[in-house]
Every structure is written in structure tokens, then in C-alpha cells.
């Protein structure tokens, strides 16, 4: 949800800012802008469209400057156009701001500005905020840092902001609440600040994750000053980033999404590394060890997440209930937080989130915390808000995921959930020793099995060619593969804009069967171990109605192959592992259809990777 970058130091700001925006474009890409400090004031360039358009727009301009801020937007207030794009200037033109988040009480602030006759050009809450800060600054005679502290105390909502002041050259003021902001400290005490670490890594690995309600002053050559809104001094704890630049590049792939699909043998391996010891038949999850007894005594586990992470939660529900016999409920973060849920101290709430920043998931966790539950996080981004809000957690270690449609983060989440289910089942004694050991062995082989499934790529591409012009798709699965069907449908709609629905196969006869004809392909996950006979019956029902079937089957399957129009084989594995394997062809199918339709696979319209607003 919007990406922001700021730089101040002894180098040219523009290339750092524009390259930073390109790294953050996954967060939103409907308009982009940049503000640079010049001798005679601040200049702003902004445009509707992607960062490449901004780059094109400024190519003949004098861009030399050592201090600037930049923004790539996912519109919340006001349509995506150049006027609503960030940065926004205050009425005097002296302050410039970039903002990620939503100011909820903007109407109250706006009225205060209107009383003073301050003109507004855009429809955004952000322009109101910068003018409100300027109003406080003028009224109190304070500097920008202090005025920002005072103003933010009266702001309700979520924000990560970076501000510059034409009267205080070289300085950036930063603040956050609810939306993430990372400050990178360069070798020459120059500063680059951004919504996540990806624009920073090329400049420095030393960072400070700004905390809730903190305001910072960044001035080249000087120590950063961090204070709370109440003006308490904070000693910033610097950390070292553990990602590499290569991880953030496409590495020869046409799209990040394809690269990330192909990274899954490694990312699944990384999510198990150090946790699974096949020789010793042991699983250890260091992050949650101190809380294991608490979890074992839990009345129930509630998982919260959004989008793909919610689907991973549904897979986890099957795994934990089957292997550890603890009741599990899975909730959308957005629903959970607004329905006065019953939560007791003996509940364990697990937040699942790739970014660790999704506003609804975060809010759901905060609510559960207030009610006394133990919170665990399954996050990919180290140091993210959800990782910090929870009592303990298990990082997925999938590496940075840039494609907006989640792929490797999903399989890493599923892997971690299986590790958790196995660990709990082992401790509780609810899983027969033999199955436990066999599952550990199979899980250790999962990266190789995924590698094998990736070899179906060409075949999936050919299937995609047959169906790319269809307007609707149905995805069916049973049991643990029902959420995989949901995830397959989500992938297709996200990146190809084709309508797709996921259903439990047996539910088909309660509605979707009415839609089946030769123009609605049905993708069925029909692996041997999961209710195979039942799903074969479902396939017959579809064929009896002229439906066309793409089936994901277990290697060597003849029965479904004889019925389906296309079959994609995946290796035989324990049912618990099938989501890890069956998901891969579905990701590839969505990918190839989207490419064939000429879609922007990594940046699908209207979406953003990290949804930091409600
Ligand atoms: C957005 C993304 C999805 C993602 C969801 C949850 O909608 O486009 O790909 O699954 O947010 O994100 P999270 O970071 O919490 O997993």
C-alpha cells in the first residue's frame, strides 16, 4: 500500500530515490512522484502511472540534489492522478511529504485548515496532514520535528511519513504508526529511509526499524535522533539486514513471479533448515520452544490472515487437527477484528502474513492480545510489525517476495505449518511414531519433489494455451486440497483477471454445477490419497455435463487420466504434503495464462502486495 523512499546525504538523491521506488512498486503503482531540495526551494514532479512514466517525465530536468523524497501510490483518498499523487506540498510550498497509510480523522483536520482559509489542491488526506503540520509549526514557532510530534498527537489513523522543509536543508523528518518504515544508515552517515528494506540494501545493510509512535530526525553526518510523540528519547537499536541484492533481482526470469515459483525448492528448504533433522527424526522450532507447553494446553488455535495467507491457514487447520488433535479455527483478519470474537486466555492466536504488515491481520492480533491470548506469528519479513507484535513466532525464511501474487511465501507458510503440526503432534503423542517419522522423511524430500513438479512447466504452458480465452474457471479440491483449490482460483483472478472460484468438490452439486458447460474449465485436484474415489465421482458428474477437466493427479494415475481432458502428474506423497506439490501447477497455469493475455504479471491492476490499510 504505497511505497515511500527518502534520501539525504553526500550523494545524488535522484538515482537512489528512483531505483528505490522501482523496488517498492509492488506496494502500489497507480501514480508516482518525487520531491527534490533545490537552492531556491523544493521542486516536485509527479504523474499518474508507474515509476517508469515518472522517469520518462523528468528525463530532461535538472535533478541534481542531495536530499529528496519519493512515492509510489496505491490510491485510497482520491482517484489516481497527478494532483493526488505524492509528494504533497504545504500551502507555503516549504514542506513536502510522502505518506503511506490513512488519516482517519482527516475531516476534523480539514475543517481546522478551512477555518484558516488554507487552500487544498488534491482530494487526499496526505495534503491535509502536511498542511496541518505546517499550521502547528507556524502557530507554535517550533521546528519541523517538534511540530510533527505535536501534530501527530492529534492524528487518528495509520501513517509512515517522510517530510522535508525548505527552511531546514538536508534534514528529513520521519514518523510511523501502523505503517512500516526502515531507516538505513550509510557509511558516510547518509540516510536512506523506505517502506521496506529492498531500496536500502544496495546502499547499506545497517538499519533501524522505526517503532510505533516514533519520530526521527535524519541529518547527514549526524547521529539519527529518535523520539516518541511524547518527546522521550529513544536509543535506536541498529540491526544488520540479512538479504542480498541478488535476491531482489529477476535473475534472468521475465517476471518476479516466475522466478519465485522456481525458487520454491530452495525456499521450502530454507523454511525447514535447522528445524528438521531427518537423521534424528526430530523437529525443533526454536522461536516457539518456550511456549510449547502453553500451546499444548490450548483450548483451541485460531489462525488469522488475509488472501493467500488465509489459505495457508486453512491448510494448517487440516494439518494441526489431523496430527495434533487441537481444534483450529481460521479467520479473515478483517472479519475477526470487527465481530467481537470470543477469545479466552487459553486460546492461541496465530497470525499468518508474508509481509507481516497487513493491517487487518495486525489489528486482529492486537485485539486477541488485549483479550489475553498467546500470539504467535508466521511471517516472512523479519522485524515486521506482526513479527514484533506477537509473543513468539516462526519465520518462513522464503526470502523477499516481490511478485504481488504470492507463491513461494505460500509454500513456505504451509511447510512451517506442517512442521508445527508435526511438532505438536509429537509432543502430544497424537501421531503414530511411524507416520511421524515417515512424514519427517518425506518433508525433507519436499524440495526435490517440488523440483520434479516444476518440470511440468512446459506441459502446463500448453494447457494454458487451450484455455486462455475462457471467461470463468472453477477449481475443485477436497480435504486438505480444498484450500489449494481456493488458492489456485485466487492466483488466476489476481493476475489474469479471469473470474475463477474455488470450491470443495462435493459442494459443487449445491450450486456451481449449474454453471458447468464446455466454456467453463474445471481444475480438479485429484491426488490418490485424498478422498480419491469421491473426487473421481465428482469428475464423472462434470464430464456428464460436458465440462472440460484439467486434473492434478498422482504419478501413474490411469482412472482420472481416462476421464480428464488434461492431466498434470505430481509425485506420490503423504496427503499432508500434497498442498505443497499440487499448488505448483496451479501457480504455473495462472502465470502462463496471464502472460498469454499480456497482463502485467508482477503488478496486476488494482492490487498491492502489502495492504497496510483496512
Ligand atoms: C495482498 C496480496 C496477497 C496477500 C495478502 C496478504 O492482498 O496481494 O498476495 O496474500 O495481501 O498479505 P500478507 O503479507 O499478510 O501475507
XYZ file of C-alpha atoms and ligand atoms in Angstrom:
630
model
C 0.000 0.000 0.000
C 2.164 2.823 -1.271
C 5.915 2.788 -1.145
C 7.957 5.675 0.190
C 11.656 6.470 -0.051
C 13.737 9.357 1.222
C 17.420 10.130 0.942
C 19.686 12.715 2.465
C 23.463 12.634 2.300
C 26.513 13.405 0.224
C 25.383 11.662 -2.944
C 22.918 12.459 -5.705
C 19.481 11.680 -4.335
C 17.597 11.119 -7.602
C 19.081 7.773 -8.713
C 18.754 6.392 -5.198
C 15.138 7.516 -4.972
C 14.029 6.337 -8.401
C 15.706 2.945 -8.025
C 14.191 2.705 -4.575
C 10.726 3.373 -5.991
C 11.214 0.617 -8.558
C 11.915 -1.829 -5.752
C 8.808 -0.679 -3.898
C 6.457 -0.618 -6.859
C 4.897 -3.905 -5.762
C 3.284 -1.891 -2.950
C 1.234 0.201 -5.346
C 1.722 1.581 -8.800
C -1.071 3.882 -9.888
C 0.921 7.093 -9.636
C 4.396 8.184 -8.646
C 6.247 11.325 -7.667
C 9.429 12.813 -6.342
C 10.425 15.983 -4.450
C 13.970 17.311 -4.526
C 15.576 20.014 -2.481
C 16.998 22.818 -4.647
C 18.690 26.040 -3.669
C 15.564 28.084 -4.201
C 13.089 25.636 -2.673
C 11.549 22.244 -3.200
C 10.657 21.004 -6.690
C 8.071 18.289 -7.189
C 7.460 16.055 -10.204
C 4.554 13.661 -10.195
C 2.425 11.738 -12.605
C -0.305 9.200 -12.941
C 1.012 5.751 -13.819
C 4.035 3.719 -12.964
C 7.508 4.768 -11.879
C 8.809 4.326 -15.459
C 6.422 7.100 -16.501
C 7.840 9.410 -13.829
C 11.344 8.603 -15.010
C 10.364 9.456 -18.569
C 8.727 12.690 -17.434
C 11.805 14.042 -15.645
C 14.480 12.909 -18.050
C 15.287 16.434 -19.294
C 15.063 18.124 -15.912
C 17.835 19.297 -13.654
C 17.610 16.700 -10.929
C 20.778 17.409 -9.017
C 20.096 17.385 -5.303
C 21.320 15.556 -2.237
C 18.038 15.454 -0.395
C 14.706 14.196 -1.626
C 11.630 12.069 -1.040
C 9.636 9.884 -3.408
C 6.444 7.861 -3.542
C 4.659 5.167 -5.497
C 0.957 5.116 -4.775
C -1.986 2.804 -4.283
C -4.882 5.230 -4.116
C -7.054 5.419 -1.017
C -8.325 9.019 -0.944
C -8.940 10.429 -4.388
C -8.516 8.957 -7.851
C -5.038 8.148 -9.131
C -3.968 11.276 -10.997
C -1.038 13.681 -10.906
C -2.716 16.081 -8.459
C -3.457 13.365 -5.920
C -0.043 11.750 -6.371
C 2.575 12.304 -3.669
C 4.728 14.167 -2.644
C 2.358 16.865 -1.446
C 3.493 20.374 -0.668
C 2.115 22.520 2.117
C 0.326 25.726 1.094
C 3.513 27.773 1.526
C 5.408 25.301 -0.671
C 8.012 24.900 2.047
C 7.102 21.491 3.418
C 6.885 18.339 1.339
C 5.531 14.985 2.486
C 5.197 11.400 1.325
C 2.769 9.192 3.207
C 1.744 5.554 3.370
C -1.439 4.897 5.319
C -4.779 6.538 6.005
C -5.559 9.535 8.178
C -8.948 8.640 9.614
C -9.804 11.984 11.214
C -8.832 13.956 8.117
C -12.239 15.655 8.110
C -11.606 17.271 11.521
C -8.144 18.384 10.458
C -9.532 19.683 7.190
C -12.070 21.832 8.978
C -9.296 23.352 11.091
C -7.457 24.244 7.886
C -10.575 25.615 6.218
C -11.143 27.968 9.153
C -7.685 29.374 8.441
C -8.511 29.653 4.747
C -5.754 27.251 3.736
C -6.347 26.122 0.135
C -6.137 22.433 -0.787
C -5.409 21.228 -4.284
C -5.919 17.494 -4.029
C -8.527 15.139 -2.611
C -6.010 13.424 -0.346
C -5.745 13.054 3.402
C -1.995 13.490 2.982
C -2.194 17.071 1.761
C -4.345 17.817 4.791
C -1.713 16.277 7.049
C 1.187 18.301 5.664
C -0.811 21.493 5.969
C -1.852 20.604 9.478
C 1.793 20.126 10.424
C 2.622 23.483 8.834
C -0.222 25.155 10.714
C 1.121 23.821 14.042
C 4.626 24.835 13.036
C 3.527 28.391 12.260
C 1.361 28.705 15.339
C 3.934 27.384 17.791
C 7.148 28.593 16.183
C 8.567 25.072 16.632
C 10.828 23.359 14.126
C 9.533 20.664 11.764
C 10.478 17.783 14.071
C 8.660 19.253 17.059
C 5.685 20.421 15.020
C 5.354 16.920 13.571
C 5.321 15.432 17.079
C 2.605 17.837 18.166
C 0.526 17.377 15.024
C 0.673 13.587 15.095
C -0.663 13.530 18.626
C -3.888 14.825 17.129
C -3.932 12.445 14.189
C -6.028 9.275 14.194
C -5.074 6.668 11.642
C -2.103 4.905 10.178
C 0.932 6.517 8.693
C 4.517 6.209 7.706
C 5.676 9.654 6.623
C 8.806 11.382 5.438
C 8.920 15.165 5.427
C 11.339 17.791 4.226
C 11.446 21.510 4.926
C 12.869 24.068 2.503
C 13.947 26.135 5.518
C 15.941 23.248 7.016
C 18.005 21.927 4.107
C 19.388 18.408 4.278
C 17.031 17.278 7.022
C 14.366 14.617 6.808
C 11.754 14.071 9.480
C 10.224 10.593 9.607
C 7.419 9.089 11.676
C 5.329 5.979 11.815
C 2.241 4.449 13.293
C 0.751 1.324 11.787
C 2.667 1.505 8.504
C 6.273 0.340 8.269
C 9.375 2.493 7.890
C 13.003 1.418 7.852
C 15.943 3.793 8.192
C 19.239 2.797 6.567
C 22.413 4.330 7.910
C 25.097 4.703 5.215
C 28.867 4.663 5.641
C 29.203 8.439 5.474
C 26.328 8.924 7.866
C 23.966 9.463 4.972
C 20.426 8.193 5.339
C 18.014 6.299 3.157
C 14.577 5.646 4.553
C 11.963 3.417 2.942
C 8.800 1.369 3.430
C 10.871 -1.785 3.440
C 14.487 -2.765 3.245
C 14.587 -3.505 -0.500
C 15.625 0.013 -1.638
C 18.111 0.220 1.216
C 20.143 -2.925 0.696
C 22.100 -1.503 -2.264
C 23.258 1.387 -0.055
C 23.762 -0.140 3.371
C 22.909 -3.156 5.497
C 22.716 -1.239 8.775
C 19.139 -0.318 9.564
C 16.787 0.819 12.251
C 13.127 -0.248 12.111
C 11.266 2.788 13.330
C 8.815 1.780 16.050
C 5.193 2.760 16.625
C 4.688 6.403 17.584
C 8.303 7.321 16.975
C 9.547 10.386 15.148
C 13.061 10.630 13.737
C 15.336 13.387 12.535
C 17.869 12.428 9.883
C 20.660 14.825 9.088
C 23.759 13.800 7.112
C 26.924 13.453 9.175
C 24.978 13.428 12.447
C 23.546 10.654 14.609
C 19.880 9.995 13.949
C 17.590 11.405 16.625
C 14.623 9.247 17.550
C 11.953 10.346 19.999
C 8.446 9.273 20.869
C 5.472 11.503 20.221
C 5.739 12.410 23.919
C 9.297 13.549 23.326
C 11.018 10.707 25.159
C 14.424 9.990 23.691
C 14.820 6.518 22.159
C 18.148 4.760 21.701
C 17.790 3.270 18.223
C 18.816 -0.380 18.165
C 20.526 -0.871 14.808
C 20.276 -4.243 13.075
C 22.008 -5.769 10.059
C 19.916 -6.861 7.076
C 20.361 -10.464 6.063
C 19.120 -10.234 2.463
C 21.262 -9.928 -0.645
C 20.851 -7.734 -3.722
C 20.618 -10.854 -5.924
C 17.513 -11.893 -4.048
C 15.881 -8.678 -5.179
C 16.738 -9.029 -8.872
C 14.919 -11.061 -11.518
C 17.931 -13.256 -12.253
C 17.104 -13.835 -15.931
C 13.407 -14.580 -15.431
C 10.883 -12.486 -17.292
C 8.858 -11.840 -14.159
C 9.492 -11.999 -10.441
C 6.520 -14.300 -10.117
C 8.122 -16.955 -12.323
C 11.425 -16.569 -10.526
C 9.653 -17.016 -7.222
C 7.744 -20.080 -8.450
C 11.073 -21.596 -9.457
C 12.673 -20.671 -6.155
C 10.310 -22.926 -4.241
C 12.613 -25.926 -3.860
C 15.036 -23.578 -2.143
C 12.522 -21.514 -0.182
C 10.799 -24.633 1.148
C 14.214 -25.987 2.083
C 15.126 -22.704 3.791
C 11.915 -22.729 5.782
C 12.897 -26.141 7.201
C 16.621 -25.544 7.574
C 17.829 -26.056 11.124
C 14.361 -27.145 12.178
C 14.056 -30.610 10.749
C 16.617 -33.307 11.480
C 15.634 -36.331 9.402
C 18.522 -38.472 10.714
C 17.466 -37.908 14.296
C 13.759 -37.808 13.409
C 13.398 -34.564 15.272
C 11.690 -31.261 14.573
C 12.602 -28.240 16.651
C 11.082 -24.799 16.364
C 13.377 -22.595 18.422
C 11.197 -19.480 18.240
C 8.221 -21.069 19.973
C 10.000 -23.548 22.262
C 9.422 -21.526 25.457
C 5.694 -21.511 24.670
C 5.224 -25.127 23.667
C 3.525 -26.202 26.878
C 1.167 -23.274 26.639
C 0.241 -24.284 23.081
C -0.235 -27.929 24.040
C -2.663 -26.905 26.746
C -4.568 -24.557 24.465
C -8.316 -25.000 24.161
C -8.042 -24.101 20.532
C -5.862 -22.395 17.976
C -7.233 -19.529 15.924
C -5.368 -18.593 12.779
C -5.849 -15.177 11.220
C -4.653 -13.974 7.854
C -5.730 -12.426 4.567
C -5.557 -13.533 0.934
C -3.079 -16.291 0.296
C -2.000 -16.352 3.930
C -5.571 -17.161 4.919
C -5.471 -20.097 2.508
C -2.266 -21.309 4.156
C -4.125 -21.102 7.469
C -6.866 -23.355 6.090
C -4.259 -25.917 5.060
C -2.737 -25.597 8.539
C -6.128 -26.289 10.091
C -6.250 -29.702 8.424
C -2.682 -30.448 9.446
C -2.943 -29.447 13.105
C -6.313 -31.069 13.638
C -5.190 -34.268 11.942
C -1.761 -34.567 13.506
C -2.047 -32.778 16.851
C -5.787 -33.048 17.535
C -6.096 -29.440 18.688
C -9.238 -27.666 17.456
C -8.386 -24.958 14.930
C -10.402 -22.086 13.541
C -9.263 -19.957 10.635
C -10.457 -16.392 10.278
C -10.036 -13.497 7.912
C -8.278 -10.744 9.835
C -10.875 -8.236 8.660
C -13.842 -10.263 9.899
C -12.279 -11.289 13.164
C -11.441 -7.784 14.271
C -14.932 -6.412 13.792
C -17.152 -9.093 15.252
C -16.403 -9.140 18.977
C -14.939 -12.639 18.836
C -14.882 -14.898 21.872
C -11.240 -15.205 22.855
C -10.036 -16.731 26.084
C -6.624 -16.777 27.720
C -6.256 -20.467 26.840
C -6.578 -19.649 23.136
C -3.548 -19.388 20.939
C -3.867 -16.999 18.031
C -1.523 -17.416 15.077
C -1.138 -14.526 12.644
C -0.015 -15.645 9.207
C 1.398 -12.969 6.930
C 4.073 -12.808 4.277
C 4.715 -9.106 4.745
C 3.990 -9.001 8.460
C 2.321 -5.652 7.785
C -1.233 -6.454 6.679
C -3.394 -4.020 8.619
C -6.354 -6.350 9.183
C -4.198 -9.226 10.411
C -2.252 -6.913 12.678
C -5.419 -5.395 14.139
C -6.909 -8.863 14.710
C -3.797 -9.864 16.632
C -3.861 -6.729 18.745
C -7.461 -7.464 19.647
C -6.588 -11.035 20.627
C -3.704 -9.743 22.721
C -5.993 -7.390 24.617
C -8.193 -10.385 25.429
C -5.248 -12.271 26.872
C -4.487 -14.830 24.152
C -0.988 -16.040 23.376
C 0.038 -14.669 19.980
C 2.284 -16.454 17.528
C 3.401 -15.113 14.165
C 4.221 -16.919 10.951
C 5.798 -14.123 8.934
C 8.258 -13.873 6.106
C 9.591 -10.373 6.643
C 11.956 -10.315 9.586
C 11.337 -7.470 12.017
C 7.908 -6.703 10.518
C 5.079 -5.291 12.627
C 3.318 -8.640 13.106
C 6.594 -10.358 13.980
C 7.095 -7.751 16.668
C 3.540 -7.683 17.940
C 3.425 -11.427 18.625
C 4.869 -13.161 21.705
C 6.813 -15.649 19.626
C 6.855 -16.982 16.116
C 8.316 -18.962 13.285
C 9.787 -17.067 10.358
C 9.175 -18.642 6.979
C 12.573 -17.594 5.537
C 11.283 -17.718 1.962
C 13.399 -14.704 1.013
C 11.975 -11.462 -0.395
C 8.803 -11.976 -2.422
C 8.292 -9.220 -4.971
C 5.554 -10.518 -7.310
C 2.242 -9.253 -5.995
C 0.673 -12.691 -6.328
C 2.109 -14.761 -3.515
C 3.742 -18.069 -4.471
C 6.836 -19.077 -2.556
C 5.549 -17.403 0.602
C 2.512 -19.709 0.487
C 4.507 -22.927 0.206
C 6.863 -21.717 2.939
C 3.877 -20.985 5.204
C 2.457 -24.433 4.506
C 5.840 -26.002 5.267
C 6.126 -24.173 8.575
C 2.570 -25.131 9.495
C 3.355 -28.780 8.794
C 6.447 -28.539 10.980
C 4.300 -27.032 13.715
C 1.613 -29.701 13.368
C 4.232 -32.438 13.498
C 5.987 -30.935 16.496
C 2.739 -30.534 18.434
C 1.537 -33.995 17.429
C 4.822 -35.487 18.567
C 4.717 -33.722 21.932
C 1.082 -34.636 22.469
C 1.547 -38.188 21.326
C -1.345 -37.877 18.894
C 0.556 -39.048 15.859
C 1.729 -42.643 15.491
C 5.509 -42.818 15.645
C 5.731 -44.488 12.234
C 3.754 -41.818 10.459
C 5.664 -39.123 12.278
C 8.982 -40.485 11.113
C 7.757 -41.147 7.600
C 6.404 -37.613 7.337
C 9.692 -36.120 8.501
C 11.470 -38.096 5.832
C 9.020 -37.081 3.132
C 9.088 -33.464 4.179
C 12.854 -33.450 3.970
C 12.466 -34.622 0.373
C 9.849 -31.979 -0.473
C 12.338 -29.642 -2.223
C 13.244 -32.468 -4.635
C 9.610 -33.324 -5.201
C 8.816 -29.667 -5.949
C 11.733 -29.606 -8.380
C 10.101 -32.521 -10.150
C 6.708 -30.794 -10.301
C 8.369 -27.753 -11.853
C 9.251 -29.970 -14.805
C 5.582 -29.900 -15.775
C 6.011 -26.235 -16.711
C 6.023 -26.749 -20.476
C 3.026 -29.033 -20.324
C 1.144 -26.509 -18.183
C 2.026 -23.800 -20.680
C 0.442 -25.854 -23.466
C -2.683 -26.397 -21.416
C -2.803 -22.661 -20.736
C -2.887 -22.037 -24.470
C -6.145 -24.028 -24.769
C -7.926 -22.147 -22.040
C -6.549 -18.626 -22.006
C -9.654 -17.116 -23.586
C -12.138 -18.617 -21.170
C -14.072 -16.182 -19.033
C -14.669 -18.399 -15.996
C -12.842 -21.193 -14.232
C -13.852 -23.500 -11.409
C -11.274 -25.041 -9.082
C -12.188 -28.064 -7.002
C -10.420 -29.935 -4.243
C -11.337 -31.965 -1.203
C -9.960 -32.073 2.309
C -6.561 -30.546 2.617
C -6.617 -29.706 -1.085
C -9.764 -27.631 -0.848
C -7.740 -24.566 0.243
C -5.347 -25.355 -2.600
C -8.297 -25.034 -4.977
C -9.107 -21.656 -3.416
C -5.503 -20.592 -3.831
C -5.389 -21.744 -7.460
C -8.510 -19.714 -8.228
C -7.096 -16.682 -6.426
C -3.870 -16.846 -8.431
C -5.791 -16.897 -11.699
C -8.078 -13.992 -10.876
C -5.307 -11.882 -9.375
C -3.030 -11.898 -12.373
C -5.139 -12.783 -15.418
C -8.376 -11.012 -14.368
C -10.346 -14.117 -15.320
C -13.172 -14.937 -12.957
C -12.360 -18.067 -11.005
C -13.874 -19.762 -7.983
C -12.596 -22.414 -5.668
C -14.994 -24.949 -4.127
C -14.876 -28.095 -2.068
C -15.546 -30.688 -4.769
C -18.581 -32.156 -3.042
C -20.206 -28.732 -2.738
C -20.264 -28.477 -6.498
C -23.666 -30.086 -6.656
C -25.074 -27.402 -4.383
C -24.661 -24.631 -6.918
C -21.667 -24.437 -9.220
C -22.767 -27.492 -11.176
C -25.396 -25.251 -12.742
C -22.614 -23.300 -14.422
C -20.793 -26.220 -15.933
C -20.550 -26.420 -19.689
C -17.765 -26.604 -22.256
C -16.925 -22.941 -21.666
C -16.085 -23.302 -18.020
C -12.973 -25.362 -17.465
C -12.785 -27.164 -14.146
C -9.431 -27.636 -12.485
C -9.601 -30.578 -10.110
C -7.028 -31.676 -7.570
C -7.471 -35.429 -7.668
C -4.474 -36.919 -5.923
C -4.579 -40.553 -4.825
C -4.599 -40.152 -1.073
C -7.249 -37.510 -0.591
C -10.782 -38.934 -0.917
C -9.789 -40.227 -4.314
C -12.916 -42.236 -5.096
C -15.176 -39.381 -4.149
C -13.344 -36.981 -6.368
C -13.475 -39.426 -9.257
C -17.264 -39.385 -8.864
C -17.220 -35.582 -8.932
C -15.197 -35.697 -12.137
C -17.742 -38.030 -13.715
C -20.507 -35.613 -12.751
C -18.663 -32.833 -14.548
C -17.993 -34.912 -17.634
C -21.660 -35.889 -17.765
C -22.379 -32.196 -18.257
C -19.834 -31.585 -20.996
C -17.411 -29.955 -18.601
C -13.728 -29.785 -19.509
C -11.323 -31.016 -16.900
C -7.748 -30.215 -16.051
C -6.776 -32.663 -13.323
C -3.816 -32.654 -10.988
C -3.194 -36.339 -10.358
C -0.723 -38.622 -8.667
C 2.001 -40.003 -10.918
C 0.839 -43.082 -12.815
C -2.878 -42.415 -12.290
C -4.959 -44.052 -15.011
C -8.516 -43.656 -13.802
C -8.716 -39.870 -13.751
C -6.467 -39.632 -16.792
C -9.091 -41.588 -18.736
C -11.780 -39.077 -17.788
C -9.981 -35.731 -17.797
C -9.154 -33.604 -20.819
C -5.693 -32.858 -19.430
C -3.787 -34.342 -16.539
C -0.748 -32.973 -14.767
C 1.103 -35.512 -12.672
C 2.679 -34.824 -9.315
C 4.778 -37.314 -7.326
C 3.119 -39.621 -4.843
C 3.405 -38.291 -1.292
C 1.631 -38.322 2.056
C -1.621 -36.388 1.882
C -0.167 -33.767 4.245
C 2.404 -32.885 1.613
C 0.079 -32.700 -1.340
C -0.708 -28.955 -0.944
C 2.985 -28.220 -1.393
C 3.046 -30.086 -4.675
C -0.433 -29.529 -6.102
C -0.093 -25.761 -5.755
C 2.828 -25.528 -8.167
C 0.999 -26.394 -11.429
C -1.813 -24.059 -10.420
C 0.663 -21.208 -9.974
C 2.165 -22.013 -13.363
C -1.242 -22.217 -15.034
C -2.219 -18.771 -13.748
C 1.176 -17.396 -14.718
C 1.108 -18.659 -18.308
C -2.476 -17.587 -18.935
C -1.669 -14.103 -17.620
C 1.446 -13.832 -19.792
C -0.513 -15.001 -22.861
C -3.141 -12.360 -22.176
C -0.449 -9.699 -21.941
C -1.095 -8.899 -18.296
C 1.403 -7.212 -16.043
C 2.037 -10.347 -14.023
C 4.090 -8.808 -11.222
C 1.903 -5.755 -10.836
C -1.701 -6.706 -11.508
C -4.186 -3.881 -11.704
C -5.762 -2.528 -8.517
C -3.764 -4.809 -6.236
C -0.854 -4.196 -3.931
C 1.355 -6.665 -2.191
C 1.331 -5.191 1.232
C -2.088 -3.980 2.334
C -1.362 -1.644 5.203
C -4.807 -0.031 5.137
C -8.123 -1.585 6.109
C -2.452 -8.805 -0.541
C -1.566 -9.545 -1.522
C -1.769 -11.053 -1.362
C -1.530 -11.463 0.071
C -2.382 -10.666 1.046
C -1.971 -10.903 2.481
O -3.769 -8.959 -0.911
O -1.850 -9.146 -2.844
O -0.866 -11.736 -2.210
O -1.798 -12.824 0.210
O -2.245 -9.269 0.798
O -0.674 -10.417 2.669
P 0.302 -10.883 3.810
O 1.546 -10.066 3.611
O -0.373 -10.577 5.106
O 0.548 -12.329 3.640
